[in-house]
Structure formats: C-alpha cells, structure tokens
mmCIF file with all atom_site columns, C-alpha atoms in Angstrom:
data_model
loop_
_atom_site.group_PDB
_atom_site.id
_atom_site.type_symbol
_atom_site.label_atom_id
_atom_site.label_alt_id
_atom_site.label_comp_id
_atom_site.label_asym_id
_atom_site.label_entity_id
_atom_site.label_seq_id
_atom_site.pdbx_PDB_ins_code
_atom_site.Cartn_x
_atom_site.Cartn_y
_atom_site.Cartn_z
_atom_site.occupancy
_atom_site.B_iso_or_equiv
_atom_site.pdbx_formal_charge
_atom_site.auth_seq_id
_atom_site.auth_comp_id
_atom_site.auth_asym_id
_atom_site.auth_atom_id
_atom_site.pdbx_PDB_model_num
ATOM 1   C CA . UNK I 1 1   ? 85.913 -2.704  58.201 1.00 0.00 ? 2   UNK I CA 1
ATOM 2   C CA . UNK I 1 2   ? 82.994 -4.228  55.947 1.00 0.00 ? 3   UNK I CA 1
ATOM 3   C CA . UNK I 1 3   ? 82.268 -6.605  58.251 1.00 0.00 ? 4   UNK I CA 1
ATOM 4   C CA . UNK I 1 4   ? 81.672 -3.968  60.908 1.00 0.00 ? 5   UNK I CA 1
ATOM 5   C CA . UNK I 1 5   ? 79.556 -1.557  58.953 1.00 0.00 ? 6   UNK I CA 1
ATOM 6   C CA . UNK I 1 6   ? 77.365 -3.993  58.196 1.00 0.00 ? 7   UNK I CA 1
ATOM 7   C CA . UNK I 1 7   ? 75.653 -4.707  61.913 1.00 0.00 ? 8   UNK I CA 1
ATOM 8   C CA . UNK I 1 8   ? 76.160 -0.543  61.849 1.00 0.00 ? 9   UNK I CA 1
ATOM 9   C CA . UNK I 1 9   ? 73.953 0.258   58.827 1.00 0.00 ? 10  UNK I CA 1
ATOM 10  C CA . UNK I 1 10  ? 71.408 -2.639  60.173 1.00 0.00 ? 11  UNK I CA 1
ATOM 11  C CA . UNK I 1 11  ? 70.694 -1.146  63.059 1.00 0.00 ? 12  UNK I CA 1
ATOM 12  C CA . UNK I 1 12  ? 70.920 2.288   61.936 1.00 0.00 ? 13  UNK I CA 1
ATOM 13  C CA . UNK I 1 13  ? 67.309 1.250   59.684 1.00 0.00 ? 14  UNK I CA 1
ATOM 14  C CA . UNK I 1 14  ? 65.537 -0.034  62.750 1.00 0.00 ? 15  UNK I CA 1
ATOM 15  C CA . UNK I 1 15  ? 62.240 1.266   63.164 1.00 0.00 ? 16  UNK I CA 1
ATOM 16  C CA . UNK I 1 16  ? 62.014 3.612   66.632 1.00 0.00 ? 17  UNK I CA 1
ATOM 17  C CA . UNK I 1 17  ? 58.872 2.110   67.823 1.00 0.00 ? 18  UNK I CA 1
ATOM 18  C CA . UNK I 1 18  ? 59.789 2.803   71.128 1.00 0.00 ? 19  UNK I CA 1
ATOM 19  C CA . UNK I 1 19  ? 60.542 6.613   70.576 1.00 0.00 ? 20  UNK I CA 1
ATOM 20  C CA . UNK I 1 20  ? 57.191 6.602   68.622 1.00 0.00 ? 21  UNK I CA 1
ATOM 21  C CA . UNK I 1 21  ? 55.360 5.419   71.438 1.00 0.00 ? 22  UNK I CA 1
ATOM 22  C CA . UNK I 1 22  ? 57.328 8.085   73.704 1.00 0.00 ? 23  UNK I CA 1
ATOM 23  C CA . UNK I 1 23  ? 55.750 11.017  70.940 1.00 0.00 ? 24  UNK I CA 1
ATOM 24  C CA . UNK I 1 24  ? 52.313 9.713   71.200 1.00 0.00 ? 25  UNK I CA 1
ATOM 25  C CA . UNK I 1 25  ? 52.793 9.437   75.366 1.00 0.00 ? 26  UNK I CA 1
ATOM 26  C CA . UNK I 1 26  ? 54.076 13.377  75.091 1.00 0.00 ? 27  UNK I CA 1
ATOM 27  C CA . UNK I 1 27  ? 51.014 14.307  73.087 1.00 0.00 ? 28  UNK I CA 1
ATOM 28  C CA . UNK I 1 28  ? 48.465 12.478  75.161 1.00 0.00 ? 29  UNK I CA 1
ATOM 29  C CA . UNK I 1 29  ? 50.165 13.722  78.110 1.00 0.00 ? 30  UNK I CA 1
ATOM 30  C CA . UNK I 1 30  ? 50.116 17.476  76.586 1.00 0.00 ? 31  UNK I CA 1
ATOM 31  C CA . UNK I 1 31  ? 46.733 16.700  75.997 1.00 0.00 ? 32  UNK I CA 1
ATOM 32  C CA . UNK I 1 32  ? 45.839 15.769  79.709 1.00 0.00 ? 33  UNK I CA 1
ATOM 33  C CA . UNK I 1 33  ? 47.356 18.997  80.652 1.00 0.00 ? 34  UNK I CA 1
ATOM 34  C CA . UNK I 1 34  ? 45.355 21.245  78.308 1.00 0.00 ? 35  UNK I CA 1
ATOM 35  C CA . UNK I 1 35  ? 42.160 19.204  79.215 1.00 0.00 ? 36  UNK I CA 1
ATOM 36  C CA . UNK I 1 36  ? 43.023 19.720  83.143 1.00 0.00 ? 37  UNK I CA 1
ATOM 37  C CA . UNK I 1 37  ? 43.329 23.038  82.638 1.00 0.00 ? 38  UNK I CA 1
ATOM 38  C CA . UNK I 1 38  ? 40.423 23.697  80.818 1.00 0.00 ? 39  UNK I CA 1
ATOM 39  C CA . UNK I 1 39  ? 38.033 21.966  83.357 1.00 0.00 ? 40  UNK I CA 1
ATOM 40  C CA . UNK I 1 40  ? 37.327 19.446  80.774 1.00 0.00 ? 41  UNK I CA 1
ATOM 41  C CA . UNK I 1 41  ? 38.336 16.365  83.514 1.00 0.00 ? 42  UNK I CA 1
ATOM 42  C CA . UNK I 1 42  ? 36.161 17.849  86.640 1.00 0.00 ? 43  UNK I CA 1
ATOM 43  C CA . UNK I 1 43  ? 33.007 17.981  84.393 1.00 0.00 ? 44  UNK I CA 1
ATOM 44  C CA . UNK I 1 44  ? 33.330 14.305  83.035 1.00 0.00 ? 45  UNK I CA 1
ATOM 45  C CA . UNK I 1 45  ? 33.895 13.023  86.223 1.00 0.00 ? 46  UNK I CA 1
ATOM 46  C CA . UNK I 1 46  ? 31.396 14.884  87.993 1.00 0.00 ? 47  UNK I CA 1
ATOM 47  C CA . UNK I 1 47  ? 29.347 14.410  85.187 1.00 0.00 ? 48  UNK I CA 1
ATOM 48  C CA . UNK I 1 48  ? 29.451 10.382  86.034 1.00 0.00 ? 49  UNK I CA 1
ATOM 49  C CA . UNK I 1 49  ? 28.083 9.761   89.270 1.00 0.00 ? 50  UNK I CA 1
ATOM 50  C CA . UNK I 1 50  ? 28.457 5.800   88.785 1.00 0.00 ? 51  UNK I CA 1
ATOM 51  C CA . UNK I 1 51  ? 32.663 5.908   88.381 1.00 0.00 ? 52  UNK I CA 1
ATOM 52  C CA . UNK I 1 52  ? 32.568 3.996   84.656 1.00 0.00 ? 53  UNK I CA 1
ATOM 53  C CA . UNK I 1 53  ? 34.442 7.138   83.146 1.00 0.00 ? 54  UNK I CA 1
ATOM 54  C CA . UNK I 1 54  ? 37.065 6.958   85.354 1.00 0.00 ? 55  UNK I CA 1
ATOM 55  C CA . UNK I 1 55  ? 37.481 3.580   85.450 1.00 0.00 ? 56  UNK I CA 1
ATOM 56  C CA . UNK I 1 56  ? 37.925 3.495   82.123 1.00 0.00 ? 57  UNK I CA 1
ATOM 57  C CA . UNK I 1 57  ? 40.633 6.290   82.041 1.00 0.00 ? 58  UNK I CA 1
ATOM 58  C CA . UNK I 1 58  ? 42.444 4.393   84.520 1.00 0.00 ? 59  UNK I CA 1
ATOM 59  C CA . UNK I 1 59  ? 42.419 1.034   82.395 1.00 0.00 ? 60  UNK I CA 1
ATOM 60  C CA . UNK I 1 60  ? 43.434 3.193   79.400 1.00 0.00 ? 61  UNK I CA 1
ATOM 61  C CA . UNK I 1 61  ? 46.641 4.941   81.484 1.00 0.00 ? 62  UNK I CA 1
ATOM 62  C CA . UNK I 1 62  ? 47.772 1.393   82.578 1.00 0.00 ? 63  UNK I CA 1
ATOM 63  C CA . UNK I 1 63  ? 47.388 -0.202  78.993 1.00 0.00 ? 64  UNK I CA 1
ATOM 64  C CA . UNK I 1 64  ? 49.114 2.768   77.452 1.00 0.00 ? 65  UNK I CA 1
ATOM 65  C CA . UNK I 1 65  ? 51.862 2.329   79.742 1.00 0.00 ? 66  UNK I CA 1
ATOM 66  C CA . UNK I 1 66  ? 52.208 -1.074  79.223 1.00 0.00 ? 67  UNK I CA 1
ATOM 67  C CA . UNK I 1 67  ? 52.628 -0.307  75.442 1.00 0.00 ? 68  UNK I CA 1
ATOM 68  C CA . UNK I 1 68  ? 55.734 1.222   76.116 1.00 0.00 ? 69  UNK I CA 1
ATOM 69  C CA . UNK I 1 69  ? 57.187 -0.926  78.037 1.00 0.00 ? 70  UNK I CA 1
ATOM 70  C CA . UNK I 1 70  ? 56.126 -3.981  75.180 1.00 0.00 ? 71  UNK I CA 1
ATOM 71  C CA . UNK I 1 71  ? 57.354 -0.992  72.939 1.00 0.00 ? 72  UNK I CA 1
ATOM 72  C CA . UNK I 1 72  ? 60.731 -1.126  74.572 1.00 0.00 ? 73  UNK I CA 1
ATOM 73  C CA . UNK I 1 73  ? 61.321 -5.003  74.792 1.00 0.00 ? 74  UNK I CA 1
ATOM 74  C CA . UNK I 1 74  ? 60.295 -5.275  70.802 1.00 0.00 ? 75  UNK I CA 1
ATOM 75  C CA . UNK I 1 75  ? 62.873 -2.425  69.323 1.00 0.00 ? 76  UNK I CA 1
ATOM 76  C CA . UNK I 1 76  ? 65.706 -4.768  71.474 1.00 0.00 ? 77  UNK I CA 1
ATOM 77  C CA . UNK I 1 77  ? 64.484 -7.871  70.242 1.00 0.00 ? 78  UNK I CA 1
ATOM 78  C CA . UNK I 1 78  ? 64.544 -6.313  66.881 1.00 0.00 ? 79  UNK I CA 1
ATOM 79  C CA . UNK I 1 79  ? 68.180 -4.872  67.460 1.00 0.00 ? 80  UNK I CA 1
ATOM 80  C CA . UNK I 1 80  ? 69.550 -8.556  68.570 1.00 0.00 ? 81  UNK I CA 1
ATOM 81  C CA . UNK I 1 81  ? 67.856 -9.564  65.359 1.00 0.00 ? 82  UNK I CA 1
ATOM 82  C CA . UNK I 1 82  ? 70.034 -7.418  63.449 1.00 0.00 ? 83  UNK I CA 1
ATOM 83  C CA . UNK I 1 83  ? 72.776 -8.020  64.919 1.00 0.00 ? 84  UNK I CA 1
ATOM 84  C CA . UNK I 1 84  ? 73.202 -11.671 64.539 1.00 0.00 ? 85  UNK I CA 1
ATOM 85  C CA . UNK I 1 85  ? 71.880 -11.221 60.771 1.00 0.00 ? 86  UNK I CA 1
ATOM 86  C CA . UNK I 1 86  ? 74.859 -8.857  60.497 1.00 0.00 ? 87  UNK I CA 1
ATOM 87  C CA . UNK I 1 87  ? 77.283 -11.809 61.976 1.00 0.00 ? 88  UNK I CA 1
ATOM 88  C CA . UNK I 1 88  ? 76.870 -10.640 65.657 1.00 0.00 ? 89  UNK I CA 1
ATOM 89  C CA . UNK I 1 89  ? 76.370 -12.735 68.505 1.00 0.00 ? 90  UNK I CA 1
ATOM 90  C CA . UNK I 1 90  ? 72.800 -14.506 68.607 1.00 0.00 ? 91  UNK I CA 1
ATOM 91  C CA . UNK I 1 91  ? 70.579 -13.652 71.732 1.00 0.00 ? 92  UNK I CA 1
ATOM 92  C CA . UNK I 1 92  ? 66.637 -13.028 72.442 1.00 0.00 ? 93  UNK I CA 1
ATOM 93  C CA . UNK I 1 93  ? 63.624 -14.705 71.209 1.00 0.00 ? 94  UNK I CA 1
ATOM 94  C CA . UNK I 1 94  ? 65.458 -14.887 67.473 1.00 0.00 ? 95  UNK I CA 1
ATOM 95  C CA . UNK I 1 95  ? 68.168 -16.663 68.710 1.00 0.00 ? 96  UNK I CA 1
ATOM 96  C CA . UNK I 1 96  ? 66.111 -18.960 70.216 1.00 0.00 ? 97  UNK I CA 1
ATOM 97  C CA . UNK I 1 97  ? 64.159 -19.871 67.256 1.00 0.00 ? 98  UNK I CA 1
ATOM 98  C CA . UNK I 1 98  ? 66.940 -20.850 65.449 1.00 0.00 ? 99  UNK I CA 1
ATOM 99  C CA . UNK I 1 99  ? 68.644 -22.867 68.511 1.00 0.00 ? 100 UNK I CA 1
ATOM 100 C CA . UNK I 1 100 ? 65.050 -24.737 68.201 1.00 0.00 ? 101 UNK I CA 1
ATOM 101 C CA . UNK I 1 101 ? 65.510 -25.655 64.328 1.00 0.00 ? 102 UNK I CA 1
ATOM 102 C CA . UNK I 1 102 ? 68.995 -26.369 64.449 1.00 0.00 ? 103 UNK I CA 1
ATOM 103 C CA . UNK I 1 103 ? 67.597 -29.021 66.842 1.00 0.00 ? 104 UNK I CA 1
ATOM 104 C CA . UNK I 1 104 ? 65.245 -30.448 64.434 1.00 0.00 ? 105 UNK I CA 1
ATOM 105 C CA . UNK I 1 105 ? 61.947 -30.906 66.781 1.00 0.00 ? 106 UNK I CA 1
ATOM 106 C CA . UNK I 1 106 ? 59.726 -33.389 66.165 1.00 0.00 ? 107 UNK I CA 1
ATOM 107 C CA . UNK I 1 107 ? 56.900 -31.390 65.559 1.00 0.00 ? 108 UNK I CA 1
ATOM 108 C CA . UNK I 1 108 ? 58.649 -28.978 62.923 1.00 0.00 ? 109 UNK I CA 1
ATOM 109 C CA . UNK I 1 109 ? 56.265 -25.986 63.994 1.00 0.00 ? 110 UNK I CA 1
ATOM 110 C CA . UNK I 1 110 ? 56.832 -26.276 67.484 1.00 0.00 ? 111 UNK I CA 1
ATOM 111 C CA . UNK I 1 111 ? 59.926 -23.415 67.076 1.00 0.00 ? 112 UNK I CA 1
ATOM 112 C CA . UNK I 1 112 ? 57.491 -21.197 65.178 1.00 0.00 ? 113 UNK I CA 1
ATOM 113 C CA . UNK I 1 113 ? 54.825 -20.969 67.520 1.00 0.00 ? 114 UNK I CA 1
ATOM 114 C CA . UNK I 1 114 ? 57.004 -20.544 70.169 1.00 0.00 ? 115 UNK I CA 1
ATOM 115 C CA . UNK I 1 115 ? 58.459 -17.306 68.441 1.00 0.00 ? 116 UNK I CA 1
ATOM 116 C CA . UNK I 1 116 ? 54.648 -16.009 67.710 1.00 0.00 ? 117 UNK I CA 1
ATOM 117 C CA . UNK I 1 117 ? 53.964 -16.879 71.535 1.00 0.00 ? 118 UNK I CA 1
ATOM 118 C CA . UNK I 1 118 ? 56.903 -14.786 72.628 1.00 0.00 ? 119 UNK I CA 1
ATOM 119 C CA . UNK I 1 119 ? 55.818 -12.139 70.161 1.00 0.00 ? 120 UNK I CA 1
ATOM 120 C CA . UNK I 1 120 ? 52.145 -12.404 70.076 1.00 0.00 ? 121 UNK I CA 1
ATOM 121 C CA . UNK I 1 121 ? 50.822 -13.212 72.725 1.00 0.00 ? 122 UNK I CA 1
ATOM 122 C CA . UNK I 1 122 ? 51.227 -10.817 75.711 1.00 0.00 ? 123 UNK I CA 1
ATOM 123 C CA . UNK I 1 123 ? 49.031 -8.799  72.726 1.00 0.00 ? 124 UNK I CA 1
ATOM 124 C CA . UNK I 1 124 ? 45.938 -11.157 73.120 1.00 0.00 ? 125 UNK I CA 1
ATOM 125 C CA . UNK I 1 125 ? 45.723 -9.859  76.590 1.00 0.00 ? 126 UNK I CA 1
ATOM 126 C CA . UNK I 1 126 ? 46.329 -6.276  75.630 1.00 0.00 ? 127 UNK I CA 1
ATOM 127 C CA . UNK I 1 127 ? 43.563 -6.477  72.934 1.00 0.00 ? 128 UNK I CA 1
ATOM 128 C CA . UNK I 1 128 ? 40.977 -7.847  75.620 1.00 0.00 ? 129 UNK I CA 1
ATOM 129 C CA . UNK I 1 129 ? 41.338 -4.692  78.068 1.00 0.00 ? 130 UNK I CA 1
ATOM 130 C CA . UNK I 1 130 ? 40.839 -2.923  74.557 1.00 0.00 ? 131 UNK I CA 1
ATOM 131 C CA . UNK I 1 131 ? 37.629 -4.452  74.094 1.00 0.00 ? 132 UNK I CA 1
ATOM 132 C CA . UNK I 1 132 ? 37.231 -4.010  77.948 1.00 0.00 ? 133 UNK I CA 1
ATOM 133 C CA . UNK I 1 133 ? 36.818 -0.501  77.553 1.00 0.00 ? 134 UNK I CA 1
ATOM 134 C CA . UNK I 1 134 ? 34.335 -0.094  74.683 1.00 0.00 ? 135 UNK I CA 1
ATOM 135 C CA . UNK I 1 135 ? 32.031 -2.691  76.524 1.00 0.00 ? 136 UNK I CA 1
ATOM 136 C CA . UNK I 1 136 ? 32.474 -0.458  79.987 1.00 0.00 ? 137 UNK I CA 1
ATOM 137 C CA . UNK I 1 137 ? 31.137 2.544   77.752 1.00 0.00 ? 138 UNK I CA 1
ATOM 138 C CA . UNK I 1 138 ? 28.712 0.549   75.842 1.00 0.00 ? 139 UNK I CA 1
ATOM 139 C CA . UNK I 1 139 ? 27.717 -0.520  79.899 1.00 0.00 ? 140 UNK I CA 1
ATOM 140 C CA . UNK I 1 140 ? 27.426 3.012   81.220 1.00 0.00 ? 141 UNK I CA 1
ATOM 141 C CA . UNK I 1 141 ? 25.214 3.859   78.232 1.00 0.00 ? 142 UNK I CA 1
ATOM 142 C CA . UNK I 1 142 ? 23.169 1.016   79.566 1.00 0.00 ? 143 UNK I CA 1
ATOM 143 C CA . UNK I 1 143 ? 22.902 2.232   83.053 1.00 0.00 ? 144 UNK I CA 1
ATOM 144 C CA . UNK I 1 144 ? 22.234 5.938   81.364 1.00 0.00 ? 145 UNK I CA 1
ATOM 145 C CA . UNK I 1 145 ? 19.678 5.259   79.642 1.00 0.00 ? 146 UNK I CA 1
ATOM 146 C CA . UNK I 1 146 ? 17.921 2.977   82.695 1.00 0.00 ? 147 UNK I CA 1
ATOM 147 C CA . UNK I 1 147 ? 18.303 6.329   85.030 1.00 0.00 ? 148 UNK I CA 1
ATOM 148 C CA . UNK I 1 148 ? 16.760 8.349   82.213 1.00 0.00 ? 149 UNK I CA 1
ATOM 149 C CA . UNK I 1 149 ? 13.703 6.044   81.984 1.00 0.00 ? 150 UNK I CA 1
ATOM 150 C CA . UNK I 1 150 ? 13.164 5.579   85.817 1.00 0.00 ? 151 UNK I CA 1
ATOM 151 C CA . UNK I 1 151 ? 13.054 9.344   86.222 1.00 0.00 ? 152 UNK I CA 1
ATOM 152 C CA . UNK I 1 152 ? 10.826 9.560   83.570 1.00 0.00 ? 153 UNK I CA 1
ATOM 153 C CA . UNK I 1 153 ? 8.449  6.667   85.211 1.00 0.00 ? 154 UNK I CA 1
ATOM 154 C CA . UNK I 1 154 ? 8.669  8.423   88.275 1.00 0.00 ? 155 UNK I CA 1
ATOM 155 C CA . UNK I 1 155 ? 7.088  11.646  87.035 1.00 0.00 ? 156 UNK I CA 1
ATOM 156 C CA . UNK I 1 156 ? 3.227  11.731  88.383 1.00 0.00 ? 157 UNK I CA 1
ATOM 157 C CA . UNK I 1 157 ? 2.087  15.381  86.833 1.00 0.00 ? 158 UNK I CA 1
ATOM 158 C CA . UNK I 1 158 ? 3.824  17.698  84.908 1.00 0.00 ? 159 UNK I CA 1
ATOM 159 C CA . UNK I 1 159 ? 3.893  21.248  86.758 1.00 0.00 ? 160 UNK I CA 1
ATOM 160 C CA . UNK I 1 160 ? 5.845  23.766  84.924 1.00 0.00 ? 161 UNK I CA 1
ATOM 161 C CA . UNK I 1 161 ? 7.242  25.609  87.693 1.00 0.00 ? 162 UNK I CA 1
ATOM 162 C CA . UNK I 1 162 ? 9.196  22.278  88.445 1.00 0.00 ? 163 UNK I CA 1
ATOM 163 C CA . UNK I 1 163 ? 10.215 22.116  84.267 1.00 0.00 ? 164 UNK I CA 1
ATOM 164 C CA . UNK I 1 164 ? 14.004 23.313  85.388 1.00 0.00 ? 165 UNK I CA 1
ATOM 165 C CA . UNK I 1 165 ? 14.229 20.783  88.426 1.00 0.00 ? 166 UNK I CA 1
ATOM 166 C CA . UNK I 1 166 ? 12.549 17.742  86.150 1.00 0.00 ? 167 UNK I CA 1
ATOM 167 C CA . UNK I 1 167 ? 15.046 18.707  82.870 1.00 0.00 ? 168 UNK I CA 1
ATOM 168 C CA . UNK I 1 168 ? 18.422 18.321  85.311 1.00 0.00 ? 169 UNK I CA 1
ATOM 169 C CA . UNK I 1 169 ? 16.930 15.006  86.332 1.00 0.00 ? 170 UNK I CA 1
ATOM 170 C CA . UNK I 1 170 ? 16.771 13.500  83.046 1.00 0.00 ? 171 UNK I CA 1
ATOM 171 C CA . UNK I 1 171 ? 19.391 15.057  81.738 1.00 0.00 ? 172 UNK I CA 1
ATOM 172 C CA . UNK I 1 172 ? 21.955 13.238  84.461 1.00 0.00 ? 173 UNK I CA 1
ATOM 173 C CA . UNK I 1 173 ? 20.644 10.131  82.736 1.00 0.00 ? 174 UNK I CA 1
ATOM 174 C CA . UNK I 1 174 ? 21.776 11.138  79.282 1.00 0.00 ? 175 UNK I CA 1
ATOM 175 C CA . UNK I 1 175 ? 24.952 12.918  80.467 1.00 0.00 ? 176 UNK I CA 1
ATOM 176 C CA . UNK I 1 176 ? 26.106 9.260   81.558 1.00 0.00 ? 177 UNK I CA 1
ATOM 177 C CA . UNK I 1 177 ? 24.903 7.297   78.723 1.00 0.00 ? 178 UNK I CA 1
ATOM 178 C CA . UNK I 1 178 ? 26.875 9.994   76.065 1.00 0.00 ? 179 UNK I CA 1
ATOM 179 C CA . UNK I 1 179 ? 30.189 10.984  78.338 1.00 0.00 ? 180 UNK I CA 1
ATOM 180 C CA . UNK I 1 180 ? 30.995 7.410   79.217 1.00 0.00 ? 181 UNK I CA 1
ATOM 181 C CA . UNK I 1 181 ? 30.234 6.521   75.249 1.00 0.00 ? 182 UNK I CA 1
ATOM 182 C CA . UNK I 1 182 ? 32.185 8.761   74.058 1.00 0.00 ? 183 UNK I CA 1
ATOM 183 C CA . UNK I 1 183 ? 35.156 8.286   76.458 1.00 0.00 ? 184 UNK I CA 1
ATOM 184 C CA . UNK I 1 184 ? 35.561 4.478   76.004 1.00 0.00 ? 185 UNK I CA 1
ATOM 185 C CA . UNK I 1 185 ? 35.288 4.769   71.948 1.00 0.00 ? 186 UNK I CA 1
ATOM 186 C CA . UNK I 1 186 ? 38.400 7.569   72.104 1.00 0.00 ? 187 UNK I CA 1
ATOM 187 C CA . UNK I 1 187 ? 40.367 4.992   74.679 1.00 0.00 ? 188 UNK I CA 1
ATOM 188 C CA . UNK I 1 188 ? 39.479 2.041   72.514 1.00 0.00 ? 189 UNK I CA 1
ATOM 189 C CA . UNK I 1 189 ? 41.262 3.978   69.309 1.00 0.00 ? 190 UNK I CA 1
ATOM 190 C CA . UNK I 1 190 ? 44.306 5.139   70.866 1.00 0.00 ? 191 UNK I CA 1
ATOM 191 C CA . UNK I 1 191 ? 44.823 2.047   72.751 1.00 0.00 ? 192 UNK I CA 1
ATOM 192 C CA . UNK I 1 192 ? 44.060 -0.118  69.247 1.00 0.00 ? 193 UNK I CA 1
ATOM 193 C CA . UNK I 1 193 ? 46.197 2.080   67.519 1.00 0.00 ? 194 UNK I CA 1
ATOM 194 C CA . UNK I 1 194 ? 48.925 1.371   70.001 1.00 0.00 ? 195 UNK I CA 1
ATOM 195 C CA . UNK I 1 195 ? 48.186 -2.298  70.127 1.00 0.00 ? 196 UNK I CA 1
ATOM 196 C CA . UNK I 1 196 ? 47.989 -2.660  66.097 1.00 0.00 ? 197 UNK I CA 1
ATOM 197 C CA . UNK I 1 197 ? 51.691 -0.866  65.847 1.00 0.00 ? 198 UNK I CA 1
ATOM 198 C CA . UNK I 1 198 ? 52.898 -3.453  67.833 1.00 0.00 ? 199 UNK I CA 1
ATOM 199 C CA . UNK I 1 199 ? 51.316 -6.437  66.036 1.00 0.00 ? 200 UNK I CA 1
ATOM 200 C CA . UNK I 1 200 ? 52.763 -5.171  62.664 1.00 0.00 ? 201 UNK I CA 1
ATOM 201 C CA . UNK I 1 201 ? 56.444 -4.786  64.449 1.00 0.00 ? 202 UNK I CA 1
ATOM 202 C CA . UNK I 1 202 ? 56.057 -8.202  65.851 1.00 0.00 ? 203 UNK I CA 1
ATOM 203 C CA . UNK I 1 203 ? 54.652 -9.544  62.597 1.00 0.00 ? 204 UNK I CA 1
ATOM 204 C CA . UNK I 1 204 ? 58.206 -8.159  61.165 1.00 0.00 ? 205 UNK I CA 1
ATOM 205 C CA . UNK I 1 205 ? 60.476 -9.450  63.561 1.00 0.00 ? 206 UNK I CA 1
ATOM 206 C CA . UNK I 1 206 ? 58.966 -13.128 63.179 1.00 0.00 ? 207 UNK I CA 1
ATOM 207 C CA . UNK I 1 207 ? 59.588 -12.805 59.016 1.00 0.00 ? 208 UNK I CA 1
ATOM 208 C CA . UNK I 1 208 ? 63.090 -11.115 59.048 1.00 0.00 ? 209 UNK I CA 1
ATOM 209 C CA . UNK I 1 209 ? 63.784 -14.076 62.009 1.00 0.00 ? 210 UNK I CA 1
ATOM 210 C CA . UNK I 1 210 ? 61.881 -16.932 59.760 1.00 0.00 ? 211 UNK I CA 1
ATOM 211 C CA . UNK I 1 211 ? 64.193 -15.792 55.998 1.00 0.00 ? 212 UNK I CA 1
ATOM 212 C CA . UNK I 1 212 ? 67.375 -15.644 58.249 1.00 0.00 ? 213 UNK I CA 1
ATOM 213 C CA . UNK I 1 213 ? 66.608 -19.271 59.741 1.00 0.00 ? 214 UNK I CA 1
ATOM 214 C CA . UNK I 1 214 ? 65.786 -20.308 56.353 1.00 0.00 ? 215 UNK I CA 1
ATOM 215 C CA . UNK I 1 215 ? 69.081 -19.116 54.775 1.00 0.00 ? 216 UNK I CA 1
ATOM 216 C CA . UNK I 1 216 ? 71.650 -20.187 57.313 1.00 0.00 ? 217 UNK I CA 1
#
C-alpha cells in the first residue's frame, strides 16, 4: 500500500503547466473576442496598409499554439519522471538519460546534453520567432516613419484649405510606425512569458532527472 501511494502523492504535486497554458489561451482568447467586438481588430488592420500587424498576429497565434502543445509533452515527461522516481516503470527523455549513464559513455556529458537537447532546444527556435516579432514592429516603425517623411518632402506650399487632407496623410505614416510598435512589444511579452515558463519547467525536469541518476 506504501509502495503505491508513493507514485500517487508524486504525481499528485506536479505542476499543471499544461492547464496553465490552457487559462492563459482562455483569457487571450476572451480577449480576442472583446477586442473583435469592440472594433479594436478592423482599425489596426486597416490602420496598416503594409500587412506587418497582421503578420505579426499570425506568428504570435502559431507560437502560442505551439506552447501548448510543448506545454503538453513537458507535464508527461514530468509525470514519467515521477513515476519511475516513485519505483514505476522508466520511459521518456528521463529514462533515457539514465539508460545513457548506466552505459558509461566515453564522453561523460554526452547523456546530459542530450537531455538539455531534448528539453531545450525546440525553445531556441521558439525564442527566435520571439525576437522575430519585436524586430517586425521595430521594421514597421521603420517603414512608418519613411512614409511620414516622404509625405512631408512631397509637400510644395502649405494651403490651409488642404490642412485636413495634408494631416490624414502624415498621420497614416505615424499610425504604422506606433500600431505595429505597439503590437509586436505586447506579442513579444506574452509569447516570452510563455516561452520563459517553459524553460524554468524544463530546467526542473533536467535537476529532479540529474539527483535521481545520481542516487540510483
């Protein structure tokens, strides 16, 4: 009966990244709605007359997606982890690792790196498209700002019955420079958010994996 309880109570303390991941996909998706609904997407996209915004929306929703799923392969890595620590059968990536030292490799860190590989390094990837979509804002601001200063170039005499014709002109300009800003620093902090709660539960399930090895 002890021996039972144990795997039990292990994998009763597991941390639900994957159900945390499905709360912040309900409230971004809650947020969507309320956004739609307000107008909010119509006027950034027809705001953006080069396409960056939604570009970068799209990268965002495929990134975030793919957090869940790399959500969902983690929490049952972690759950075969605590089940052979609780005298279950071995599998995953853990199991693996200690297959690896049990060997006794030549190059003694060869089992470790593979682990962090496993772990780690779809993330590398994942962190890139991060970046991707600050330097696609950081891009449109670019292309913003070069509109705004060809329409001001372009501007022979100043007539103030054309003020209200020459302001919208300048102003398309700025509105892509600031909306397409503004929308890849909010996708690069939700999507580094997601991406840094992963890291830390993959930093975990390579020490709770490395003690185990160490004490068998």
């Amino acid at each position: 009966m002890r021996t039972a309880a144990a795997p039990r109570s292990a994998l009763s303390g597991i941390e639900p990244i994957w159900l945390e991941w499905a709360t912040l996909a309900g409230l971004l998706a809650f947020a969507t709605w309320l956004l739609g609904g307000r107008g909010v997407w119509g006027l950034l996209l027809s705001s953006d007359p080069t396409g960056l915004t939604l570009v970068i929306i799209v990268v965002f929703a495929a990134a975030t997606l793919w957090c869940g799923a790399r959500s969902r392969e983690l929490q049952q890595q972690r759950r075969w982890l605590e089940a052979a620590r609780g005298g279950g059968t071995a599998q995953g990536w853990a199991a693996d690792y200690w297959a690896a030292l049990d060997r006794a490799p030549r190059d003694a860190a060869a089992p470790l790196d593979l682990l962090l590989e496993r772990t780690h390094g779809p993330h590398h990837t994942a962190w890139w498209v991060n970046g991707i979509q600050l330097k696609l804002g950081l891009l449109g601001k670019v292309i913003g700002f070069s509109i705004l200063a060809i329409e001001i170039g372009q501007i022979q005499n100043f007539d103030a019955t054309q003020s209200q014709e020459l302001l919208r002109s300048l102003t398309t300009g700025l509105g892509v420079a600031l909306l397409t800003t503004m929308v890849g620093l909010v996708g690069n902090i939700l999507l580094g958010l997601q991406l840094t709660r992963l890291d830390r539960f993959a930093d975990a399930i390579v020490a709770d994996a490395q003690q185990h090895g160490l004490s068998r």
